JSON list of C-alpha atoms and ligand atoms in Angstrom, two decimals:
[
{"chain": "A", "resi": 1, "resn": "MET", "atom": "CA", "xyz": [92.19, 70.23, 108.31]},
{"chain": "A", "resi": 2, "resn": "ALA", "atom": "CA", "xyz": [95.05, 72.63, 107.86]},
{"chain": "A", "resi": 3, "resn": "LYS", "atom": "CA", "xyz": [95.51, 74.95, 110.72]},
{"chain": "A", "resi": 4, "resn": "ILE", "atom": "CA", "xyz": [96.78, 78.56, 110.51]},
{"chain": "A", "resi": 5, "resn": "LEU", "atom": "CA", "xyz": [97.81, 80.67, 113.46]},
{"chain": "A", "resi": 6, "resn": "VAL", "atom": "CA", "xyz": [96.99, 84.35, 113.68]},
{"chain": "A", "resi": 7, "resn": "ILE", "atom": "CA", "xyz": [99.12, 86.35, 116.23]},
{"chain": "A", "resi": 8, "resn": "HIS", "atom": "CA", "xyz": [98.22, 89.82, 117.38]},
{"chain": "A", "resi": 9, "resn": "GLY", "atom": "CA", "xyz": [100.82, 91.71, 119.35]},
{"chain": "A", "resi": 10, "resn": "PRO", "atom": "CA", "xyz": [100.63, 94.50, 122.02]},
{"chain": "A", "resi": 11, "resn": "ASN", "atom": "CA", "xyz": [97.75, 96.96, 122.17]},
{"chain": "A", "resi": 12, "resn": "LEU", "atom": "CA", "xyz": [95.85, 95.21, 119.43]},
{"chain": "A", "resi": 13, "resn": "ASN", "atom": "CA", "xyz": [93.35, 94.01, 122.16]},
{"chain": "A", "resi": 14, "resn": "LEU", "atom": "CA", "xyz": [92.21, 97.76, 122.08]},
{"chain": "A", "resi": 15, "resn": "LEU", "atom": "CA", "xyz": [91.25, 97.89, 118.53]},
{"chain": "A", "resi": 16, "resn": "GLY", "atom": "CA", "xyz": [88.06, 99.75, 117.86]},
{"chain": "A", "resi": 17, "resn": "GLU", "atom": "CA", "xyz": [88.81, 102.28, 120.74]},
{"chain": "A", "resi": 18, "resn": "ARG", "atom": "CA", "xyz": [92.51, 102.85, 120.09]},
{"chain": "A", "resi": 19, "resn": "GLU", "atom": "CA", "xyz": [93.24, 105.67, 117.48]},
{"chain": "A", "resi": 20, "resn": "PRO", "atom": "CA", "xyz": [90.36, 104.58, 115.18]},
{"chain": "A", "resi": 21, "resn": "ALA", "atom": "CA", "xyz": [91.37, 107.19, 112.52]},
{"chain": "A", "resi": 22, "resn": "ILE", "atom": "CA", "xyz": [94.65, 105.02, 112.16]},
{"chain": "A", "resi": 23, "resn": "TYR", "atom": "CA", "xyz": [93.48, 101.47, 113.00]},
{"chain": "A", "resi": 24, "resn": "GLY", "atom": "CA", "xyz": [89.77, 101.52, 112.06]},
{"chain": "A", "resi": 25, "resn": "GLU", "atom": "CA", "xyz": [86.58, 100.89, 114.03]},
{"chain": "A", "resi": 26, "resn": "GLN", "atom": "CA", "xyz": [86.64, 97.15, 114.06]},
{"chain": "A", "resi": 27, "resn": "THR", "atom": "CA", "xyz": [87.43, 95.40, 117.33]},
{"chain": "A", "resi": 28, "resn": "LEU", "atom": "CA", "xyz": [89.77, 92.51, 117.56]},
{"chain": "A", "resi": 29, "resn": "ASP", "atom": "CA", "xyz": [86.78, 90.17, 118.03]},
{"chain": "A", "resi": 30, "resn": "ASP", "atom": "CA", "xyz": [85.33, 91.50, 114.71]},
{"chain": "A", "resi": 31, "resn": "ILE", "atom": "CA", "xyz": [88.57, 90.84, 112.99]},
{"chain": "A", "resi": 32, "resn": "ASN", "atom": "CA", "xyz": [89.03, 87.35, 114.43]},
{"chain": "A", "resi": 33, "resn": "LYS", "atom": "CA", "xyz": [85.35, 86.48, 113.54]},
{"chain": "A", "resi": 34, "resn": "MET", "atom": "CA", "xyz": [85.94, 87.67, 109.91]},
{"chain": "A", "resi": 35, "resn": "LEU", "atom": "CA", "xyz": [89.07, 85.39, 109.79]},
{"chain": "A", "resi": 36, "resn": "LYS", "atom": "CA", "xyz": [87.18, 82.46, 111.15]},
{"chain": "A", "resi": 37, "resn": "ASP", "atom": "CA", "xyz": [84.30, 82.88, 108.75]},
{"chain": "A", "resi": 38, "resn": "THR", "atom": "CA", "xyz": [86.77, 83.08, 105.85]},
{"chain": "A", "resi": 39, "resn": "ALA", "atom": "CA", "xyz": [88.63, 80.15, 107.04]},
{"chain": "A", "resi": 40, "resn": "ALA", "atom": "CA", "xyz": [85.36, 78.09, 107.36]},
{"chain": "A", "resi": 41, "resn": "LYS", "atom": "CA", "xyz": [84.48, 78.77, 103.76]},
{"chain": "A", "resi": 42, "resn": "HIS", "atom": "CA", "xyz": [87.75, 77.32, 102.68]},
{"chain": "A", "resi": 43, "resn": "GLN", "atom": "CA", "xyz": [87.73, 74.46, 105.04]},
{"chain": "A", "resi": 44, "resn": "VAL", "atom": "CA", "xyz": [90.78, 75.53, 107.02]},
{"chain": "A", "resi": 45, "resn": "GLU", "atom": "CA", "xyz": [91.00, 76.29, 110.73]},
{"chain": "A", "resi": 46, "resn": "VAL", "atom": "CA", "xyz": [92.18, 79.42, 112.13]},
{"chain": "A", "resi": 47, "resn": "ASP", "atom": "CA", "xyz": [93.32, 80.00, 115.80]},
{"chain": "A", "resi": 48, "resn": "CYS", "atom": "CA", "xyz": [93.68, 83.55, 117.11]},
{"chain": "A", "resi": 49, "resn": "PHE", "atom": "CA", "xyz": [96.12, 84.64, 119.78]},
{"chain": "A", "resi": 50, "resn": "GLN", "atom": "CA", "xyz": [96.74, 88.11, 121.35]},
{"chain": "A", "resi": 51, "resn": "SER", "atom": "CA", "xyz": [99.32, 89.07, 123.93]},
{"chain": "A", "resi": 52, "resn": "ASN", "atom": "CA", "xyz": [100.88, 92.32, 125.11]},
{"chain": "A", "resi": 53, "resn": "HIS", "atom": "CA", "xyz": [104.00, 90.31, 126.14]},
{"chain": "A", "resi": 54, "resn": "GLU", "atom": "CA", "xyz": [106.97, 89.57, 124.04]},
{"chain": "A", "resi": 55, "resn": "GLY", "atom": "CA", "xyz": [107.85, 86.30, 125.70]},
{"chain": "A", "resi": 56, "resn": "ALA", "atom": "CA", "xyz": [104.25, 84.94, 125.36]},
{"chain": "A", "resi": 57, "resn": "ILE", "atom": "CA", "xyz": [104.46, 85.62, 121.67]},
{"chain": "A", "resi": 58, "resn": "VAL", "atom": "CA", "xyz": [107.79, 83.86, 121.46]},
{"chain": "A", "resi": 59, "resn": "ASP", "atom": "CA", "xyz": [106.35, 80.92, 123.30]},
{"chain": "A", "resi": 60, "resn": "GLN", "atom": "CA", "xyz": [103.29, 80.83, 120.97]},
{"chain": "A", "resi": 61, "resn": "ILE", "atom": "CA", "xyz": [105.50, 80.89, 117.87]},
{"chain": "A", "resi": 62, "resn": "GLN", "atom": "CA", "xyz": [107.64, 78.12, 119.13]},
{"chain": "A", "resi": 63, "resn": "ALA", "atom": "CA", "xyz": [104.63, 75.93, 120.06]},
{"chain": "A", "resi": 64, "resn": "ALA", "atom": "CA", "xyz": [103.24, 76.64, 116.59]},
{"chain": "A", "resi": 65, "resn": "ARG", "atom": "CA", "xyz": [106.06, 74.78, 114.96]},
{"chain": "A", "resi": 66, "resn": "ASP", "atom": "CA", "xyz": [104.43, 71.28, 115.15]},
{"chain": "A", "resi": 67, "resn": "GLN", "atom": "CA", "xyz": [100.84, 72.45, 115.09]},
{"chain": "A", "resi": 68, "resn": "TYR", "atom": "CA", "xyz": [100.22, 74.88, 112.29]},
{"chain": "A", "resi": 69, "resn": "GLU", "atom": "CA", "xyz": [100.89, 75.15, 108.59]},
{"chain": "A", "resi": 70, "resn": "ALA", "atom": "CA", "xyz": [101.41, 78.90, 108.54]},
{"chain": "A", "resi": 71, "resn": "VAL", "atom": "CA", "xyz": [101.46, 82.02, 110.69]},
{"chain": "A", "resi": 72, "resn": "ILE", "atom": "CA", "xyz": [99.90, 85.44, 110.25]},
{"chain": "A", "resi": 73, "resn": "ILE", "atom": "CA", "xyz": [101.50, 87.91, 112.56]},
{"chain": "A", "resi": 74, "resn": "ASN", "atom": "CA", "xyz": [100.82, 91.63, 113.44]},
{"chain": "A", "resi": 75, "resn": "ALA", "atom": "CA", "xyz": [103.50, 92.06, 116.01]},
{"chain": "A", "resi": 76, "resn": "GLY", "atom": "CA", "xyz": [102.37, 95.59, 116.80]},
{"chain": "A", "resi": 77, "resn": "ALA", "atom": "CA", "xyz": [105.23, 97.85, 118.09]},
{"chain": "A", "resi": 78, "resn": "TYR", "atom": "CA", "xyz": [107.49, 94.65, 118.61]},
{"chain": "A", "resi": 79, "resn": "THR", "atom": "CA", "xyz": [107.63, 94.50, 114.76]},
{"chain": "A", "resi": 80, "resn": "HIS", "atom": "CA", "xyz": [110.14, 97.44, 114.96]},
{"chain": "A", "resi": 81, "resn": "TYR", "atom": "CA", "xyz": [112.55, 96.15, 117.54]},
{"chain": "A", "resi": 82, "resn": "SER", "atom": "CA", "xyz": [112.00, 92.56, 118.80]},
{"chain": "A", "resi": 83, "resn": "ILE", "atom": "CA", "xyz": [114.90, 90.32, 117.79]},
{"chain": "A", "resi": 84, "resn": "ALA", "atom": "CA", "xyz": [113.33, 87.65, 120.02]},
{"chain": "A", "resi": 85, "resn": "ILE", "atom": "CA", "xyz": [110.25, 87.46, 117.84]},
{"chain": "A", "resi": 86, "resn": "LEU", "atom": "CA", "xyz": [112.29, 87.53, 114.71]},
{"chain": "A", "resi": 87, "resn": "ASP", "atom": "CA", "xyz": [114.54, 84.58, 115.94]},
{"chain": "A", "resi": 88, "resn": "ALA", "atom": "CA", "xyz": [111.34, 82.67, 116.91]},
{"chain": "A", "resi": 89, "resn": "LEU", "atom": "CA", "xyz": [109.73, 83.23, 113.52]},
{"chain": "A", "resi": 90, "resn": "ARG", "atom": "CA", "xyz": [112.98, 82.07, 111.79]},
{"chain": "A", "resi": 91, "resn": "SER", "atom": "CA", "xyz": [112.46, 78.64, 113.52]},
{"chain": "A", "resi": 92, "resn": "PHE", "atom": "CA", "xyz": [109.02, 78.29, 111.98]},
{"chain": "A", "resi": 93, "resn": "LYS", "atom": "CA", "xyz": [109.22, 76.33, 108.78]},
{"chain": "A", "resi": 94, "resn": "GLY", "atom": "CA", "xyz": [106.02, 77.21, 106.93]},
{"chain": "A", "resi": 95, "resn": "PRO", "atom": "CA", "xyz": [104.82, 80.54, 105.50]},
{"chain": "A", "resi": 96, "resn": "VAL", "atom": "CA", "xyz": [104.86, 83.61, 107.76]},
{"chain": "A", "resi": 97, "resn": "ILE", "atom": "CA", "xyz": [102.78, 86.54, 106.63]},
{"chain": "A", "resi": 98, "resn": "GLU", "atom": "CA", "xyz": [103.37, 89.91, 108.25]},
{"chain": "A", "resi": 99, "resn": "VAL", "atom": "CA", "xyz": [100.34, 92.10, 108.59]},
{"chain": "A", "resi": 100, "resn": "HIS", "atom": "CA", "xyz": [99.80, 95.70, 109.59]},
{"chain": "A", "resi": 101, "resn": "LEU", "atom": "CA", "xyz": [96.46, 97.65, 109.71]},
{"chain": "A", "resi": 102, "resn": "SER", "atom": "CA", "xyz": [98.20, 100.92, 108.87]},
{"chain": "A", "resi": 103, "resn": "ASN", "atom": "CA", "xyz": [100.71, 101.78, 106.21]},
{"chain": "A", "resi": 104, "resn": "ILE", "atom": "CA", "xyz": [103.90, 101.75, 108.48]},
{"chain": "A", "resi": 105, "resn": "TYR", "atom": "CA", "xyz": [105.96, 103.33, 105.75]},
{"chain": "A", "resi": 106, "resn": "GLN", "atom": "CA", "xyz": [103.77, 106.40, 105.68]},
{"chain": "A", "resi": 107, "resn": "ARG", "atom": "CA", "xyz": [104.07, 107.05, 109.44]},
{"chain": "A", "resi": 108, "resn": "GLU", "atom": "CA", "xyz": [106.87, 107.93, 111.93]},
{"chain": "A", "resi": 109, "resn": "SER", "atom": "CA", "xyz": [110.45, 106.99, 110.81]},
{"chain": "A", "resi": 110, "resn": "TYR", "atom": "CA", "xyz": [110.81, 104.46, 113.82]},
{"chain": "A", "resi": 111, "resn": "ARG", "atom": "CA", "xyz": [107.99, 102.40, 112.25]},
{"chain": "A", "resi": 112, "resn": "HIS", "atom": "CA", "xyz": [109.67, 102.20, 108.76]},
{"chain": "A", "resi": 113, "resn": "ARG", "atom": "CA", "xyz": [112.01, 99.30, 109.96]},
{"chain": "A", "resi": 114, "resn": "SER", "atom": "CA", "xyz": [110.42, 95.84, 110.34]},
{"chain": "A", "resi": 115, "resn": "LEU", "atom": "CA", "xyz": [112.41, 93.11, 111.98]},
{"chain": "A", "resi": 116, "resn": "VAL", "atom": "CA", "xyz": [109.56, 90.74, 111.36]},
{"chain": "A", "resi": 117, "resn": "SER", "atom": "CA", "xyz": [109.91, 91.26, 107.63]},
{"chain": "A", "resi": 118, "resn": "GLU", "atom": "CA", "xyz": [113.36, 89.58, 107.84]},
{"chain": "A", "resi": 119, "resn": "ALA", "atom": "CA", "xyz": [111.58, 86.36, 108.63]},
{"chain": "A", "resi": 120, "resn": "ALA", "atom": "CA", "xyz": [108.41, 86.88, 106.67]},
{"chain": "A", "resi": 121, "resn": "THR", "atom": "CA", "xyz": [107.47, 85.07, 103.41]},
{"chain": "A", "resi": 122, "resn": "GLY", "atom": "CA", "xyz": [105.56, 88.29, 102.47]},
{"chain": "A", "resi": 123, "resn": "GLY", "atom": "CA", "xyz": [103.54, 91.05, 104.03]},
{"chain": "A", "resi": 124, "resn": "ILE", "atom": "CA", "xyz": [100.32, 93.08, 103.62]},
{"chain": "A", "resi": 125, "resn": "PHE", "atom": "CA", "xyz": [99.92, 96.51, 105.23]},
{"chain": "A", "resi": 126, "resn": "GLY", "atom": "CA", "xyz": [97.80, 99.64, 105.13]},
{"chain": "A", "resi": 127, "resn": "LEU", "atom": "CA", "xyz": [94.52, 98.04, 104.23]},
{"chain": "A", "resi": 128, "resn": "GLY", "atom": "CA", "xyz": [92.96, 97.97, 107.67]},
{"chain": "A", "resi": 129, "resn": "ALA", "atom": "CA", "xyz": [91.26, 94.66, 108.65]},
{"chain": "A", "resi": 130, "resn": "LEU", "atom": "CA", "xyz": [91.34, 93.69, 104.95]},
{"chain": "A", "resi": 131, "resn": "SER", "atom": "CA", "xyz": [95.21, 93.24, 105.39]},
{"chain": "A", "resi": 132, "resn": "TYR", "atom": "CA", "xyz": [94.52, 90.15, 107.57]},
{"chain": "A", "resi": 133, "resn": "LYS", "atom": "CA", "xyz": [91.84, 88.71, 105.22]},
{"chain": "A", "resi": 134, "resn": "LEU", "atom": "CA", "xyz": [94.18, 89.01, 102.22]},
{"chain": "A", "resi": 135, "resn": "ALA", "atom": "CA", "xyz": [96.96, 87.41, 104.32]},
{"chain": "A", "resi": 136, "resn": "LEU", "atom": "CA", "xyz": [94.72, 84.44, 105.04]},
{"chain": "A", "resi": 137, "resn": "LEU", "atom": "CA", "xyz": [93.54, 84.12, 101.38]},
{"chain": "A", "resi": 138, "resn": "GLY", "atom": "CA", "xyz": [97.09, 84.33, 100.30]},
{"chain": "A", "resi": 139, "resn": "ILE", "atom": "CA", "xyz": [98.15, 81.49, 102.48]},
{"chain": "A", "resi": 140, "resn": "ILE", "atom": "CA", "xyz": [95.08, 79.31, 101.30]},
{"chain": "A", "resi": 141, "resn": "GLU", "atom": "CA", "xyz": [96.21, 79.93, 97.67]},
{"chain": "A", "resi": 142, "resn": "MET", "atom": "CA", "xyz": [100.00, 79.40, 98.38]},
{"chain": "A", "resi": 143, "resn": "LEU", "atom": "CA", "xyz": [99.36, 76.04, 100.17]},
{"chain": "A", "resi": 144, "resn": "ASN", "atom": "CA", "xyz": [96.62, 74.94, 97.80]},
{"chain": "A", "resi": 145, "resn": "LEU", "atom": "CA", "xyz": [94.16, 74.54, 100.65]},
{"chain": "B", "resi": 201, "resn": "DQA", "atom": "C1", "xyz": [100.74, 98.20, 113.69]},
{"chain": "B", "resi": 201, "resn": "DQA", "atom": "C2", "xyz": [101.79, 99.33, 113.41]},
{"chain": "B", "resi": 201, "resn": "DQA", "atom": "C3", "xyz": [102.69, 99.43, 114.45]},
{"chain": "B", "resi": 201, "resn": "DQA", "atom": "O1", "xyz": [103.62, 100.41, 114.24]},
{"chain": "B", "resi": 201, "resn": "DQA", "atom": "C4", "xyz": [102.02, 99.77, 115.74]},
{"chain": "B", "resi": 201, "resn": "DQA", "atom": "O2", "xyz": [102.94, 99.85, 116.86]},
{"chain": "B", "resi": 201, "resn": "DQA", "atom": "C5", "xyz": [100.90, 98.87, 116.16]},
{"chain": "B", "resi": 201, "resn": "DQA", "atom": "C6", "xyz": [100.00, 98.48, 114.96]},
{"chain": "B", "resi": 201, "resn": "DQA", "atom": "C7", "xyz": [99.58, 98.17, 112.56]},
{"chain": "B", "resi": 201, "resn": "DQA", "atom": "O3", "xyz": [98.80, 97.08, 112.53]},
{"chain": "B", "resi": 201, "resn": "DQA", "atom": "O4", "xyz": [99.44, 99.09, 111.81]},
{"chain": "B", "resi": 201, "resn": "DQA", "atom": "O5", "xyz": [100.62, 98.53, 117.21]},
{"chain": "B", "resi": 201, "resn": "DQA", "atom": "O6", "xyz": [101.37, 96.93, 113.66]}
]
């Protein structure tokens, strides 16, 4: 069964209580459950990983190289300045889909630049939790899973 890794970056563990007007009411557990339910319907497997630490995210991306067909990543604030995460993503051979709950281009100017985008196959942003679901469905379609 094809395996897809979902990576959530810093502060996304606080979803539901953190700025709900921007990020929505759903918790990270709600989003992960929705992704696992969607994956099960399509006979693929999803593993979800969250960390507030840049190095832990780099380690996870490196480990994903031999284990996962594709990566969905919301790198949180690291999106905008982590060259380490960009370099790690560049070493991953399969599709990488960048996700954001909010529309980063409608917000502060420091959020308009994404380093993750430089390594991403594509991206979905601004649709709340639906951004993640569409990323997963996109991978399923792209890989004919
Ligand atoms: C975010 C947008 C980032 O700018 C922010 O730092 C986050 C969440 C989003 O999902 O909208 O932590 O990645």
